[in-house]
mmCIF file of C-alpha atoms in Angstrom:
data_model
loop_
_atom_site.group_PDB
_atom_site.id
_atom_site.type_symbol
_atom_site.label_atom_id
_atom_site.label_comp_id
_atom_site.label_asym_id
_atom_site.label_seq_id
_atom_site.Cartn_x
_atom_site.Cartn_y
_atom_site.Cartn_z
ATOM 1 C CA MET A 1 27.597 -24.150 -6.077
ATOM 2 C CA ASP A 2 24.419 -26.225 -5.709
ATOM 3 C CA TYR A 3 21.355 -24.473 -7.177
ATOM 4 C CA VAL A 4 18.946 -27.300 -6.388
ATOM 5 C CA VAL A 5 16.768 -26.724 -3.317
ATOM 6 C CA SER A 6 14.061 -29.257 -2.394
ATOM 7 C CA GLY A 7 14.284 -30.844 -5.834
ATOM 8 C CA ILE A 8 13.875 -27.541 -7.730
ATOM 9 C CA ASP A 9 16.689 -26.431 -10.026
ATOM 10 C CA PHE A 10 16.782 -22.676 -9.411
ATOM 11 C CA HIS A 11 19.260 -22.302 -12.247
ATOM 12 C CA GLN A 12 16.219 -22.420 -14.600
ATOM 13 C CA SER A 13 14.257 -19.427 -15.887
ATOM 14 C CA ALA A 14 11.595 -17.895 -13.583
ATOM 15 C CA GLU A 15 8.653 -19.003 -15.755
ATOM 16 C CA LEU A 16 9.831 -22.624 -15.356
ATOM 17 C CA VAL A 17 10.567 -22.379 -11.619
ATOM 18 C CA ALA A 18 7.367 -20.530 -10.611
ATOM 19 C CA PRO A 19 4.865 -23.405 -11.062
ATOM 20 C CA LEU A 20 7.299 -25.778 -9.314
ATOM 21 C CA LEU A 21 7.069 -23.600 -6.185
ATOM 22 C CA LEU A 22 3.315 -24.141 -5.810
ATOM 23 C CA GLY A 23 2.732 -26.469 -2.872
ATOM 24 C CA CYS A 24 6.280 -26.040 -1.526
ATOM 25 C CA VAL A 25 6.701 -24.735 2.019
ATOM 26 C CA ILE A 26 8.909 -21.755 2.774
ATOM 27 C CA GLU A 27 10.194 -21.566 6.338
ATOM 28 C CA HIS A 28 11.426 -18.309 7.819
ATOM 29 C CA ASN A 29 11.638 -16.780 11.295
ATOM 30 C CA GLY A 30 9.444 -19.386 12.988
ATOM 31 C CA VAL A 31 6.684 -19.493 10.356
ATOM 32 C CA ALA A 32 6.083 -22.028 7.578
ATOM 33 C CA ILE A 33 3.896 -21.132 4.581
ATOM 34 C CA ARG A 34 2.713 -23.452 1.801
ATOM 35 C CA LEU A 35 2.953 -21.380 -1.380
ATOM 36 C CA THR A 36 -0.280 -21.143 -3.380
ATOM 37 C CA GLU A 37 0.482 -18.177 -5.654
ATOM 38 C CA VAL A 38 3.663 -16.840 -7.281
ATOM 39 C CA GLU A 39 4.580 -14.547 -10.163
ATOM 40 C CA ALA A 40 7.573 -14.867 -12.475
ATOM 41 C CA TYR A 41 9.712 -11.838 -13.376
ATOM 42 C CA LEU A 42 12.088 -12.248 -16.298
ATOM 43 C CA GLY A 43 14.946 -9.831 -15.790
ATOM 44 C CA THR A 44 16.035 -7.276 -18.357
ATOM 45 C CA GLU A 45 13.520 -8.574 -20.908
ATOM 46 C CA ASP A 46 10.506 -7.948 -18.641
ATOM 47 C CA PRO A 47 9.402 -4.286 -18.233
ATOM 48 C CA ALA A 48 7.616 -5.192 -14.968
ATOM 49 C CA ALA A 49 10.753 -6.647 -13.331
ATOM 50 C CA HIS A 50 12.778 -4.596 -10.849
ATOM 51 C CA THR A 51 15.784 -5.732 -12.883
ATOM 52 C CA TYR A 52 14.523 -4.469 -16.257
ATOM 53 C CA ARG A 53 16.919 -1.521 -16.369
ATOM 54 C CA GLY A 54 19.882 -3.500 -15.063
ATOM 55 C CA LYS A 55 21.642 -4.019 -11.782
ATOM 56 C CA THR A 56 21.386 -1.428 -9.015
ATOM 57 C CA GLU A 57 22.262 -1.424 -5.331
ATOM 58 C CA ARG A 58 18.593 -2.093 -4.493
ATOM 59 C CA ASN A 59 18.068 -5.080 -6.837
ATOM 60 C CA ALA A 60 21.579 -6.596 -6.684
ATOM 61 C CA ALA A 61 20.352 -9.744 -4.899
ATOM 62 C CA MET A 62 18.191 -10.595 -7.950
ATOM 63 C CA PHE A 63 21.376 -10.782 -10.030
ATOM 64 C CA GLY A 64 23.080 -12.958 -7.440
ATOM 65 C CA PRO A 65 23.108 -16.710 -6.935
ATOM 66 C CA PRO A 66 19.797 -18.529 -7.479
ATOM 67 C CA GLY A 67 17.960 -20.053 -4.526
ATOM 68 C CA ARG A 68 18.244 -16.901 -2.428
ATOM 69 C CA LEU A 69 15.773 -14.255 -1.305
ATOM 70 C CA TYR A 70 15.372 -10.838 -2.876
ATOM 71 C CA VAL A 71 13.519 -8.703 -0.321
ATOM 72 C CA TYR A 72 12.403 -5.156 -1.057
ATOM 73 C CA PHE A 73 10.332 -2.492 0.684
ATOM 74 C CA SER A 74 7.151 -1.855 -1.306
ATOM 75 C CA TYR A 75 5.217 1.425 -1.167
ATOM 76 C CA GLY A 76 6.925 2.275 2.115
ATOM 77 C CA ILE A 77 4.782 -0.225 4.063
ATOM 78 C CA HIS A 78 5.475 -3.867 3.046
ATOM 79 C CA PHE A 79 8.472 -6.150 2.714
ATOM 80 C CA ASN A 80 7.912 -8.390 -0.315
ATOM 81 C CA GLY A 81 9.990 -11.459 -1.115
ATOM 82 C CA ASN A 82 11.142 -13.079 -4.328
ATOM 83 C CA ILE A 83 13.074 -16.289 -4.776
ATOM 84 C CA VAL A 84 15.969 -15.645 -7.167
ATOM 85 C CA CYS A 85 16.354 -18.060 -10.065
ATOM 86 C CA ALA A 86 18.042 -18.456 -13.480
ATOM 87 C CA PRO A 87 21.803 -18.188 -13.979
ATOM 88 C CA GLU A 88 23.640 -15.646 -11.857
ATOM 89 C CA GLY A 89 23.582 -12.225 -13.513
ATOM 90 C CA THR A 90 20.200 -12.811 -15.201
ATOM 91 C CA GLY A 91 17.928 -10.970 -12.745
ATOM 92 C CA HIS A 92 15.030 -13.463 -12.697
ATOM 93 C CA GLY A 93 12.867 -14.072 -9.656
ATOM 94 C CA CYS A 94 9.559 -15.456 -8.419
ATOM 95 C CA LEU A 95 7.471 -13.129 -6.269
ATOM 96 C CA MET A 96 5.769 -15.000 -3.431
ATOM 97 C CA ARG A 97 2.189 -13.671 -3.696
ATOM 98 C CA GLY A 98 0.176 -15.928 -1.397
ATOM 99 C CA GLY A 99 0.147 -18.981 0.791
ATOM 100 C CA GLU A 100 -1.284 -20.921 3.689
ATOM 101 C CA VAL A 101 0.347 -20.643 7.110
ATOM 102 C CA ILE A 102 0.892 -24.254 8.167
ATOM 103 C CA SER A 103 2.995 -23.695 11.288
ATOM 104 C CA GLY A 104 3.820 -20.704 13.426
ATOM 105 C CA ARG A 105 0.248 -19.396 13.132
ATOM 106 C CA ASP A 106 0.406 -17.469 16.434
ATOM 107 C CA THR A 107 3.657 -15.800 15.375
ATOM 108 C CA ALA A 108 2.225 -14.887 11.951
ATOM 109 C CA LEU A 109 -0.946 -13.543 13.573
ATOM 110 C CA ARG A 110 1.066 -11.466 16.058
ATOM 111 C CA ARG A 111 3.026 -9.945 13.161
ATOM 112 C CA ARG A 112 -0.114 -9.236 11.132
ATOM 113 C CA GLN A 113 -2.883 -8.403 13.625
ATOM 114 C CA ARG A 114 -3.418 -4.788 14.614
ATOM 115 C CA PRO A 115 -5.244 -4.344 17.926
ATOM 116 C CA ASP A 116 -7.678 -1.803 16.449
ATOM 117 C CA ARG A 117 -8.847 -4.156 13.665
ATOM 118 C CA LYS A 118 -11.131 -7.185 13.352
ATOM 119 C CA PRO A 119 -9.417 -10.568 13.762
ATOM 120 C CA ILE A 120 -7.660 -11.727 10.601
ATOM 121 C CA PRO A 121 -9.042 -15.015 9.203
ATOM 122 C CA ASP A 122 -6.426 -17.732 8.719
ATOM 123 C CA GLU A 123 -6.812 -17.650 4.909
ATOM 124 C CA ASN A 124 -5.807 -13.955 4.911
ATOM 125 C CA LEU A 125 -2.665 -14.279 7.048
ATOM 126 C CA ALA A 126 -0.381 -14.677 4.003
ATOM 127 C CA ARG A 127 -2.714 -13.662 1.161
ATOM 128 C CA GLY A 128 -0.989 -11.017 -0.930
ATOM 129 C CA PRO A 129 2.761 -10.388 -1.167
ATOM 130 C CA GLY A 130 2.912 -7.780 1.608
ATOM 131 C CA ASN A 131 0.915 -9.925 4.015
ATOM 132 C CA LEU A 132 3.037 -12.983 3.187
ATOM 133 C CA GLY A 133 6.216 -10.997 3.817
ATOM 134 C CA GLN A 134 4.861 -9.685 7.108
ATOM 135 C CA ALA A 135 3.739 -13.160 8.229
ATOM 136 C CA LEU A 136 7.253 -14.483 7.512
ATOM 137 C CA GLY A 137 8.825 -11.515 9.291
ATOM 138 C CA LEU A 138 10.851 -10.510 6.220
ATOM 139 C CA THR A 139 13.173 -7.502 6.502
ATOM 140 C CA LEU A 140 15.898 -6.039 4.319
ATOM 141 C CA ASP A 141 18.399 -8.020 6.413
ATOM 142 C CA ASP A 142 17.025 -11.157 4.700
ATOM 143 C CA ASN A 143 17.925 -9.845 1.250
ATOM 144 C CA GLY A 144 20.388 -12.246 -0.417
ATOM 145 C CA THR A 145 20.039 -15.011 2.183
ATOM 146 C CA PRO A 146 19.451 -18.644 1.138
ATOM 147 C CA VAL A 147 15.818 -19.729 0.952
ATOM 148 C CA ILE A 148 14.659 -22.534 3.241
ATOM 149 C CA LEU A 149 12.142 -24.557 1.281
ATOM 150 C CA ARG A 150 10.487 -27.904 1.907
ATOM 151 C CA PRO A 151 9.378 -29.898 -1.136
ATOM 152 C CA ARG A 152 5.709 -30.234 -1.933
ATOM 153 C CA GLU A 153 3.993 -33.494 -1.117
ATOM 154 C CA ALA A 154 2.367 -33.696 -4.563
ATOM 155 C CA GLU A 155 2.011 -31.481 -7.605
ATOM 156 C CA PRO A 156 -1.155 -29.432 -7.167
ATOM 157 C CA GLU A 157 -3.498 -28.433 -9.968
ATOM 158 C CA TRP A 158 -2.399 -24.990 -11.096
ATOM 159 C CA VAL A 159 -3.156 -22.387 -13.731
ATOM 160 C CA ALA A 160 -1.271 -19.479 -15.259
ATOM 161 C CA GLY A 161 -2.735 -16.089 -16.014
ATOM 162 C CA PRO A 162 -1.929 -12.389 -16.145
ATOM 163 C CA ARG A 163 0.021 -10.877 -13.266
ATOM 164 C CA ILE A 164 -1.904 -8.518 -11.000
ATOM 165 C CA GLY A 165 -1.044 -5.271 -9.247
ATOM 166 C CA ILE A 166 1.280 -4.044 -12.017
ATOM 167 C CA THR A 167 0.855 -1.856 -15.099
ATOM 168 C CA LYS A 168 3.790 -2.913 -17.299
ATOM 169 C CA ASN A 169 3.664 -6.240 -19.156
ATOM 170 C CA ALA A 170 0.629 -7.127 -17.006
ATOM 171 C CA ASP A 171 -0.966 -9.391 -19.629
ATOM 172 C CA ALA A 172 1.946 -11.811 -19.688
ATOM 173 C CA PRO A 173 0.689 -15.165 -18.304
ATOM 174 C CA LEU A 174 3.321 -15.226 -15.553
ATOM 175 C CA ARG A 175 1.099 -15.505 -12.475
ATOM 176 C CA PHE A 176 0.843 -19.103 -11.283
ATOM 177 C CA TYR A 177 -1.659 -20.180 -8.655
ATOM 178 C CA ILE A 178 -3.784 -22.989 -7.272
ATOM 179 C CA PRO A 179 -7.323 -22.254 -8.531
ATOM 180 C CA GLY A 180 -10.025 -21.824 -5.930
ATOM 181 C CA ASP A 181 -7.585 -21.757 -2.995
ATOM 182 C CA LYS A 182 -8.780 -19.186 -0.438
ATOM 183 C CA THR A 183 -5.222 -17.963 0.215
ATOM 184 C CA VAL A 184 -4.800 -16.801 -3.408
ATOM 185 C CA SER A 185 -5.256 -13.103 -4.220
ATOM 186 C CA SER A 186 -8.347 -12.127 -6.178
ATOM 187 C CA PRO A 187 -9.119 -12.991 -8.909
ATOM 188 C CA ARG A 188 -8.549 -16.644 -8.023
ATOM 189 C CA GLY A 189 -10.779 -18.505 -10.453
ATOM 190 C CA ARG A 190 -9.758 -20.305 -13.591
ATOM 191 C CA ARG A 191 -7.842 -18.507 -16.289
ATOM 192 C CA ARG A 192 -9.973 -16.195 -18.389
#
């Protein structure tokens, strides 16, 4: 099986794949998003990973072939997406945390905009993992499906820092992002 998608070898560990995703474009359900922020999760050796305690029915896609999506329902309100990497059975993945909608803006806005709220600025359409998942139209039916990824045009400047929004192993420098990009979750400055 070919684990190389858009020049990225997804057979590698998540901490090696994550920075390679920055600047790549994920295409899904009529929307294309240039990734500006991702987090690496390192399987059974990472207490913050969904796969830390081993394979379950819910996280089985993370143990499957690399280069596929692992989609899960978060807090009963959001569908978040990871790109599975590392050898099959390892449980590594890269959480897609933020990006810039580069095509399918009207579709993304329709999925994200609530009629009772202020208009969503373009930089917030896919900022944060739940918003990115909603903009892409991710559902549990997408769990385990191959990722459609376009290669980046050039390697962007990027930094690594602590992951955010978690309590376990939060200080590990496994959050990778393009500094100063408005589509990156706060804090988005240089590494502390």
